[in-house]
C-alpha atoms as one frame of an Amber mdcrd trajectory, in Angstrom:
protein
   0.000   0.000   0.000   1.314   3.435  -0.941   2.499   5.092   2.297   2.830
   8.516   0.640  -0.937   8.974   0.820  -3.144   8.968   3.902  -6.020   6.501
   4.109  -8.484   9.346   3.391  -6.483  10.466   0.352  -6.370   6.894  -0.983
 -10.123   6.492  -0.580 -10.943   9.838  -2.220  -8.680   9.024  -5.158  -9.998
   5.464  -5.494 -13.655   6.555  -5.564 -12.884   9.339  -8.033 -11.325   6.662
 -10.264 -14.365   4.464  -9.664 -16.805   7.191 -10.782 -14.791   8.001 -13.911
 -15.098   4.382 -15.080 -18.772   4.335 -14.056 -19.303   7.319 -16.379 -17.959
   5.234 -19.267 -20.439   2.508 -18.232 -23.241   5.078 -18.515 -22.253   5.769
 -22.130 -21.999   2.045 -22.898 -25.502   1.382 -21.520 -26.911   4.221 -23.618
 -25.500   2.790 -26.853 -26.679  -0.716 -25.989 -30.199   0.190 -24.884 -30.853
   3.002 -27.357 -28.857   1.731 -30.355 -31.890   0.034 -31.864 -34.001   3.159
 -31.363 -31.665   5.670 -32.975 -30.752   3.078 -35.601 -34.426   2.700 -36.530
 -35.119   6.439 -36.591 -32.053   7.202 -38.712 -32.422   4.178 -41.037 -29.214
   2.426 -39.938 -28.645  -1.328 -40.280 -27.228  -3.540 -37.514 -23.709  -3.247
 -38.929 -23.823   0.578 -38.801 -25.197   0.505 -35.246 -22.319  -1.843 -34.433
 -19.841   0.612 -35.953 -21.139   3.457 -33.757 -20.816   1.183 -30.746 -17.312
   0.241 -31.872 -16.375   3.914 -32.266 -16.830   4.339 -28.511 -14.328   1.521
 -27.911 -11.551   1.326 -30.512 -10.291   4.958 -29.979  -9.622   3.990 -26.357
  -6.410   2.347 -27.562  -5.078   5.649 -28.931  -5.187   7.556 -25.650  -4.656
   4.538 -23.409  -1.422   3.414 -25.052  -0.353   6.934 -26.053  -0.648   8.371
 -22.561   0.969   5.261 -21.051   4.157   6.303 -22.860   4.139   9.857 -21.460
   2.230   9.612 -18.167   5.515   9.765 -16.238   6.014  13.294 -17.613   2.438
  14.608 -17.522   1.431  13.146 -14.189  -2.021  11.679 -13.601  -4.158  14.721
 -12.755  -4.198  16.781 -15.960  -4.953  13.916 -18.342  -8.019  13.166 -16.205
  -9.344  16.659 -16.806  -8.921  16.034 -20.526 -11.107  12.941 -20.096 -13.634
  15.057 -18.203 -13.958  17.501 -21.119 -14.185  14.758 -23.775 -16.884  12.811
 -21.920 -18.941  15.934 -21.232 -18.850  17.031 -24.887 -19.799  13.510 -25.976
 -22.798  13.338 -23.628 -24.189  16.727 -24.658 -23.354  16.387 -28.361 -24.992
  12.952 -28.660 -28.188  14.414 -27.240 -28.544  16.662 -30.303 -27.060  14.333
 -32.965 -29.161  13.787 -36.122 -26.985  11.578 -38.330 -24.689   8.559 -38.411
 -21.631  10.813 -38.786 -22.521  12.900 -35.717 -23.258   9.873 -33.550 -20.021
   8.311 -34.740 -17.989  11.459 -33.979 -19.323  11.855 -30.446 -18.776   8.135
 -29.823 -15.105   8.659 -30.782 -14.804  11.481 -28.213 -16.281   9.161 -25.583
 -13.732   6.509 -26.559 -10.787   8.901 -26.354 -11.924  10.053 -22.900 -12.428
   6.460 -21.777  -8.881   5.636 -22.918  -7.400   8.370 -20.725  -9.459   7.136
 -17.786  -8.238   3.544 -18.171  -4.669   4.764 -18.652  -4.790   6.551 -15.296
  -7.042   4.536 -12.983  -5.476   1.095 -13.500  -1.855   2.024 -12.623  -3.054
   4.409  -9.891  -5.002   1.607  -8.196  -2.124  -0.858  -8.650   0.232   1.697
  -7.069  -1.853   2.698  -4.032  -2.844  -0.921  -3.316   0.307  -2.684  -4.522
  -0.152  -5.650  -2.145  -3.771  -6.271  -3.203  -3.659  -5.638  -6.934  -6.099
  -8.201  -8.338  -8.592  -7.662  -5.495  -8.622  -3.847  -5.750  -8.543  -3.777
  -9.568 -11.562  -6.103  -9.534 -13.388  -3.813  -7.098 -12.408  -0.814  -9.230
 -13.877  -2.500 -12.289 -17.147  -3.030 -10.449 -17.583   0.607 -11.513 -18.253
  -0.479 -15.093 -21.321  -2.620 -14.288 -22.323  -0.094 -11.612 -22.538   2.578
 -14.323 -24.484   0.203 -16.571 -26.978  -0.630 -13.796 -27.516   3.010 -12.796
 -27.817   4.268 -16.364 -29.917   1.274 -17.439 -32.446   1.828 -14.670 -32.621
   5.551 -15.461 -33.134   4.841 -19.168 -35.799   2.175 -18.593 -37.696   4.233
 -15.996 -37.765   7.291 -18.309 -38.198   5.378 -21.578 -40.778   7.862 -22.912
 -38.106  10.549 -23.245 -36.606  11.063 -26.740 -33.547   8.809 -27.155 -31.056
  11.702 -27.266 -31.923  12.939 -23.777 -30.760   9.664 -22.265 -27.162  10.415
 -23.237 -27.192  13.243 -20.690 -27.318  10.805 -17.774 -23.569  10.331 -18.259
 -22.951  13.963 -17.267 -23.901  13.180 -13.639 -20.883  10.980 -12.711 -18.639
  13.065 -14.992 -19.271  16.248 -12.996 -18.870  14.466  -9.635 -15.536  12.815
 -10.507 -14.268  16.106 -11.937 -14.806  17.767  -8.553 -13.190  14.855  -6.657
 -10.093  14.827  -8.876  -9.600  18.563  -8.244  -8.777  17.856  -4.607  -7.098
  14.463  -5.056  -3.436  13.758  -4.440  -1.860  11.241  -6.841   0.862   8.638
  -6.114   4.136   8.015  -7.904   3.843   5.048 -10.288   5.059   1.777  -8.723
   7.584   1.171 -11.525   9.005   4.702 -11.257   9.187   4.470  -7.462  11.153
   1.204  -7.733  13.630   2.789 -10.159  12.817   0.502 -13.108  14.142   2.238
 -16.271  11.742   3.440 -18.981  13.350   1.150 -21.565  12.758  -1.877 -19.335
   9.046  -1.024 -19.366   9.077  -1.007 -23.184  10.911  -4.348 -23.304   8.012
  -6.068 -21.541   5.789  -5.288 -24.542   8.401  -5.763 -27.269   7.791  -6.728
 -30.900   4.906  -9.189 -30.467   2.346  -7.107 -28.586   3.356  -3.858 -30.331
   2.711  -5.536 -33.704  -0.729  -6.784 -32.618  -1.843  -3.415 -31.239  -0.491
  -1.563 -34.299  -2.244  -3.902 -36.743  -5.620  -3.478 -35.029  -5.279   0.291
 -34.841  -4.066   0.779 -38.440  -6.799  -1.526 -39.753  -9.621   0.351 -38.046
  -8.302   3.862 -38.766  -8.214   2.925 -42.453 -11.737   1.487 -42.325 -13.191
   4.563 -40.718 -11.248   6.990 -42.930 -12.763   5.267 -45.953 -16.209   5.343
 -44.348 -16.121   9.044 -43.513 -14.192  10.419 -46.532 -13.894   9.837 -50.277
 -10.798   7.655 -49.857 -11.332   4.194 -51.342 -10.209   1.332 -49.136  -7.921
  -1.175 -50.929  -9.532  -4.587 -51.439  -6.741  -6.292 -49.483  -6.713  -3.727
 -46.640  -6.710  -6.490 -43.994  -3.400  -7.857 -45.282  -1.917  -4.384 -45.812
  -2.770  -3.543 -42.187  -1.295  -6.844 -41.031   1.967  -6.027 -42.813   2.021
  -2.436 -41.547   1.398  -3.610 -37.980   4.226  -6.125 -38.260   6.518  -3.353
 -39.553   5.687  -1.074 -36.612   6.221  -4.030 -34.277   9.606  -4.780 -35.844
  10.676  -1.152 -35.412   9.534  -1.211 -31.783  11.352  -4.502 -31.257  14.531
  -3.154 -32.834  14.509  -0.055 -30.614  13.857  -2.055 -27.452  15.905  -5.103
 -28.534  13.081  -7.276 -27.242  10.542  -9.682 -28.710   8.401  -9.098 -25.610
   7.124 -11.514 -22.992   5.447 -14.494 -24.763   2.865 -15.098 -22.030   2.000
 -11.401 -21.986   1.495 -11.562 -25.766  -0.794 -14.576 -25.297  -2.851 -12.576
 -22.789  -3.126  -9.787 -25.374  -4.338 -12.298 -27.989  -6.865 -13.766 -25.580
  -8.297 -10.300 -24.974  -9.906 -10.544 -28.442 -12.318 -13.402 -27.594 -12.542
 -12.188 -23.973 -13.659  -8.680 -24.956 -16.117 -10.146 -27.458 -17.526 -12.540
 -24.853 -18.031  -9.701 -22.352 -18.531  -6.394 -24.145 -19.470  -7.639 -27.614
 -22.275  -9.850 -26.297 -23.424  -7.142 -23.870 -23.707  -4.728 -26.799 -26.391
  -6.921 -28.358 -27.832  -8.481 -25.184 -31.090  -6.503 -25.266 -31.763  -7.550
 -28.832 -30.525 -11.088 -28.182 -32.881 -11.460 -25.236 -35.938  -9.908 -26.924
 -37.104 -13.156 -28.571 -36.175 -15.162 -25.495 -38.326 -12.967 -23.227 -41.238
 -12.728 -25.646 -44.571 -13.102 -23.888 -43.126 -12.446 -20.418 -43.921  -8.722
 -20.359 -40.319  -7.947 -19.383 -38.335  -5.030 -20.849 -35.333  -6.648 -22.641
 -33.188  -3.809 -21.271 -33.453  -5.468 -17.865 -31.306  -8.293 -19.237 -28.338
  -5.926 -19.406 -29.155  -4.397 -16.003 -29.477  -7.806 -14.300 -26.264  -9.056
 -15.926 -24.384  -5.942 -14.839 -25.918  -6.122 -11.348 -24.658  -9.681 -10.851
 -21.227  -8.642 -12.124 -21.135  -5.595  -9.843 -22.081  -7.608  -6.731 -19.492
 -10.343  -7.234 -16.711  -7.930  -8.197 -17.182  -6.076  -4.913 -16.545  -9.374
  -3.085 -13.672 -10.515  -5.295 -11.295 -10.819  -2.340 -13.206 -13.817  -0.976
 -13.271 -15.616  -4.340  -9.565 -15.027  -4.988  -8.713 -16.845  -1.742  -9.657
 -20.092  -3.495  -8.618 -19.520  -7.137  -5.648 -17.968  -8.942  -6.527 -15.424
 -11.674  -5.971 -17.887 -14.594  -7.990 -20.641 -12.849 -10.837 -18.213 -12.183
 -10.724 -17.087 -15.824 -11.004 -20.710 -17.017 -14.026 -21.327 -14.776 -15.554
 -18.068 -16.031 -15.251 -19.249 -19.625 -17.062 -22.499 -18.831 -19.913 -20.691
 -17.053 -20.532 -18.044 -19.718 -20.339 -20.575 -22.580 -22.830 -22.860 -20.826
 -25.112 -19.894 -20.144 -25.110 -18.668 -23.760 -25.704 -22.139 -25.232 -28.538
 -22.757 -22.788 -30.066 -19.333 -23.487 -30.231 -20.090 -27.210 -32.910 -22.725
 -26.572 -34.178 -22.076 -23.031 -37.800 -21.334 -22.175 -39.711 -20.226 -19.082
 -37.769 -20.165 -15.767 -34.743 -21.834 -17.391 -34.096 -18.549 -19.219 -33.226
 -16.770 -16.009 -31.092 -19.620 -14.641 -29.132 -19.702 -17.909 -28.811 -15.945
 -17.852 -27.360 -15.963 -14.337 -24.757 -18.512 -15.504 -23.821 -16.230 -18.402
 -23.578 -13.185 -16.112 -21.497 -15.022 -13.497 -19.150 -16.220 -16.211 -18.260
 -12.778 -17.465 -17.923 -11.203 -14.014 -14.177 -11.714 -13.526 -12.912 -11.633
 -17.118 -11.495  -8.130 -17.424 -10.261  -7.386 -13.885  -8.605 -10.802 -13.519
  -6.588 -10.230 -16.701  -5.565  -6.794 -15.411  -4.694  -8.286 -12.030  -2.664
 -11.051 -13.687  -0.684  -8.526 -15.775  -0.158  -6.151 -12.834   1.085  -9.003
 -10.630   3.222 -10.858 -13.181   4.634  -7.885 -15.168   5.089  -4.999 -12.696
   8.209  -3.854 -14.620   5.886  -2.918 -17.459   4.234  -0.272 -15.282   1.340
   1.567 -16.908   2.280   0.331 -20.405   1.731  -3.431 -19.975  -1.356  -2.875
 -17.848  -2.920  -0.536 -20.371  -1.743  -2.306 -23.544  -3.587  -5.525 -22.683
  -6.741  -3.579 -21.824  -6.433  -1.395 -24.922  -6.126  -4.408 -27.222  -9.292
  -5.848 -25.694 -11.275  -2.649 -26.127  -9.790  -2.066 -29.562 -10.612  -5.577
 -30.747 -14.212  -5.580 -29.549 -14.830  -2.318 -31.380 -13.132  -3.551 -34.523
 -13.984  -7.255 -34.444 -16.293  -8.499 -31.685 -19.259  -6.139 -31.876 -19.269
  -6.159 -35.666 -18.941  -9.963 -35.863 -22.092 -10.339 -33.802 -23.854  -7.627
 -35.824 -22.922  -9.370 -39.076 -24.053 -12.708 -37.641 -27.396 -11.063 -36.902
 -27.682  -9.655 -40.426 -26.588 -12.948 -41.999 -29.155 -14.962 -40.032 -31.919
 -12.559 -41.095 -30.746 -12.652 -44.734 -30.662 -16.460 -44.801 -34.117 -16.731
 -43.256 -35.646 -14.115 -45.549 -34.063 -15.815 -48.575 -36.231 -18.842 -47.799
 -39.384 -16.832 -47.019 -39.151 -13.887 -49.423 -36.547 -14.705 -52.126 -37.785
 -12.088 -54.630 -37.736  -9.339 -51.994 -34.240 -10.317 -50.849 -32.956 -10.227
 -54.424 -34.098  -6.600 -54.722 -32.714  -5.416 -51.390 -29.573  -7.454 -50.612
 -26.093  -5.995 -50.575 -22.534  -7.337 -50.327 -20.645  -6.758 -47.096 -16.925
  -7.261 -46.494 -15.395  -7.656 -43.061 -11.781  -8.660 -42.408 -11.208 -11.513
 -44.892 -14.877 -12.545 -44.937 -17.635 -11.780 -47.453 -21.363 -12.073 -46.833
 -24.711 -10.772 -48.063 -27.134  -8.758 -45.921 -30.399  -6.916 -46.446 -30.101
  -3.158 -46.974 -32.527  -1.754 -44.376 -33.333   1.425 -46.322 -33.971  -0.443
 -49.591 -36.051  -3.052 -47.809 -38.342  -0.461 -46.210 -38.716   1.396 -49.521
 -39.567  -1.751 -51.513 -41.941  -3.104 -48.852 -43.843   0.200 -48.656 -44.607
  -0.066 -52.383 -46.115  -3.575 -52.110 -49.867  -4.279 -52.005 -51.206  -4.204
 -48.446 -51.493  -7.997 -48.035 -47.977  -8.656 -49.349 -46.635  -5.782 -47.247
 -48.001  -7.279 -44.018 -46.655 -10.731 -44.922 -43.200  -9.344 -45.704 -43.053
  -7.402 -42.424 -44.245 -10.447 -40.452 -41.580 -12.636 -42.092 -38.868 -10.095
 -41.307 -39.986  -9.826 -37.662 -39.992 -13.622 -37.303 -36.482 -13.924 -38.770
 -35.232 -11.054 -36.623 -36.415 -12.936 -33.520 -34.866 -16.190 -34.709 -31.576
 -14.358 -35.312 -31.425 -13.522 -31.585 -31.396 -17.206 -30.700 -28.911 -18.043
 -33.456 -26.418 -15.404 -32.329 -26.563 -16.518 -28.686 -25.277 -19.925 -29.788
 -22.740 -18.309 -32.143 -21.405 -16.091 -29.320 -20.696 -19.140 -27.114 -17.608
 -20.033 -29.155 -15.653 -17.126 -27.638 -15.870 -18.202 -23.948 -15.169 -21.796
 -25.018 -11.810 -20.603 -26.397 -11.155 -18.765 -23.119 -11.965 -21.796 -20.955
  -9.487 -23.959 -22.870  -6.698 -21.361 -23.050  -6.850 -20.201 -19.435  -7.198
 -23.811 -18.299  -3.832 -24.590 -19.879  -2.289 -21.433 -18.374  -3.547 -22.438
 -14.904  -2.054 -25.928 -15.366   1.242 -24.364 -16.509   1.537 -22.410 -13.245
   0.512 -25.447 -11.209   3.316 -27.458 -12.831   5.774 -24.744 -11.746   4.774
 -24.754  -8.089   1.680 -22.575  -8.246   0.760 -19.020  -9.237   2.643 -16.266
  -7.402   2.720 -12.479  -7.946   6.102 -10.969  -8.846   7.364  -8.626  -6.129
   8.881  -5.631  -7.903  11.217  -4.466  -5.169  12.548  -7.982  -4.644  12.943
  -8.789  -8.328  14.519  -5.605  -9.669  18.233  -5.138  -9.362
């Protein structure tokens, strides 16, 4: 525990950090619960709604990794006020947005602010509670579901308000944490305090993880530049980005003379399915649960609130759970629970729905904070950079890959179903979609509505009924599809847990004792 700060100063700083992450949870809940509403009003398809959601996540990597490289010079306080301004502008601007481009732009501001927050609060918490890292990082990250629960309940209880007004709920925690940070005293980073050189921090990341982060960032910046400007994206942009990322990684590796820590790189890779299993599925959970809850007179938005509530409760009591399981063992168990829950949900009925849903929610509870705790405990020489790189890759990948994969799976399921029910209508309204190396056909929402409106009344009603039925079926299909991600996690973290067991058990690395 950092002895430079008093107990009161530690608590004030910790709860300010907590509220800043809760504010990001408010924004997340808004895009999940109101994405379908603003998508419908503005004529956006599921893929475009997914891109707006992704825009609030992938920019996090820019400020999270960028500030990790300079936080020693800037200190922690002033970057947090930058996050305050970005989040406030995003909340107010989204309220008055009237187009895809505006929603996308304000989502980017939210992402940039969120990146600064993550860059600061994770190393700050690891520094002021350096003997309880996994426990306190898990409690800190209870702020995320706490923000989702609070915002979700506010949105559901005031559902008659126009969708834009709900974005203003985020301003409440933003203003409060801004005031708390004004009077907070910040610690010296644990790595800096121990005298670990800056170059040693960079060596922990090395070529491997730098290449992965660079590839993801270059790929998405190119995608969005092409989307928002007249620049035409090359057909093989995925492979160009892969090569460019490898080149940046090689340069980073040459400067640091390090390939990086292989197990750290594996954790970065595993953040892709982990982020998809947690955040990507949560993005679509309201829509996924709509057909499952049909006939129960339950607002599907409660699915997200209940899931987040379970996560929040168990994260607050993480210390008790961690007495029995190491972080990798707990992550393996989490993968099994969330996979079982999603598979069960895809076919469950009646009371079984809620039992399956609790399994899913329990499974994703410890994903993110346990990875952060693992990295903080095993790679303390990496300081803010290793801690924030692994988190940034997760947030970057779910914005680029996870959320859009599930959105495309939704669109594909609807297209396949409508092809059987309304082949002539599909032929008139389908479009080609490209994502990563994959190609698929989806229904253009604007064309579909235009063509259907011109049909005779009887055919119009039939077409709309068929689309609604296939939309509901898609929810069940995607639940089963999403289960593959936690299955990967259960297997991978199971092997990591066995690896540590074969070496005498999992133990945190003590920085002072290990650095010479």
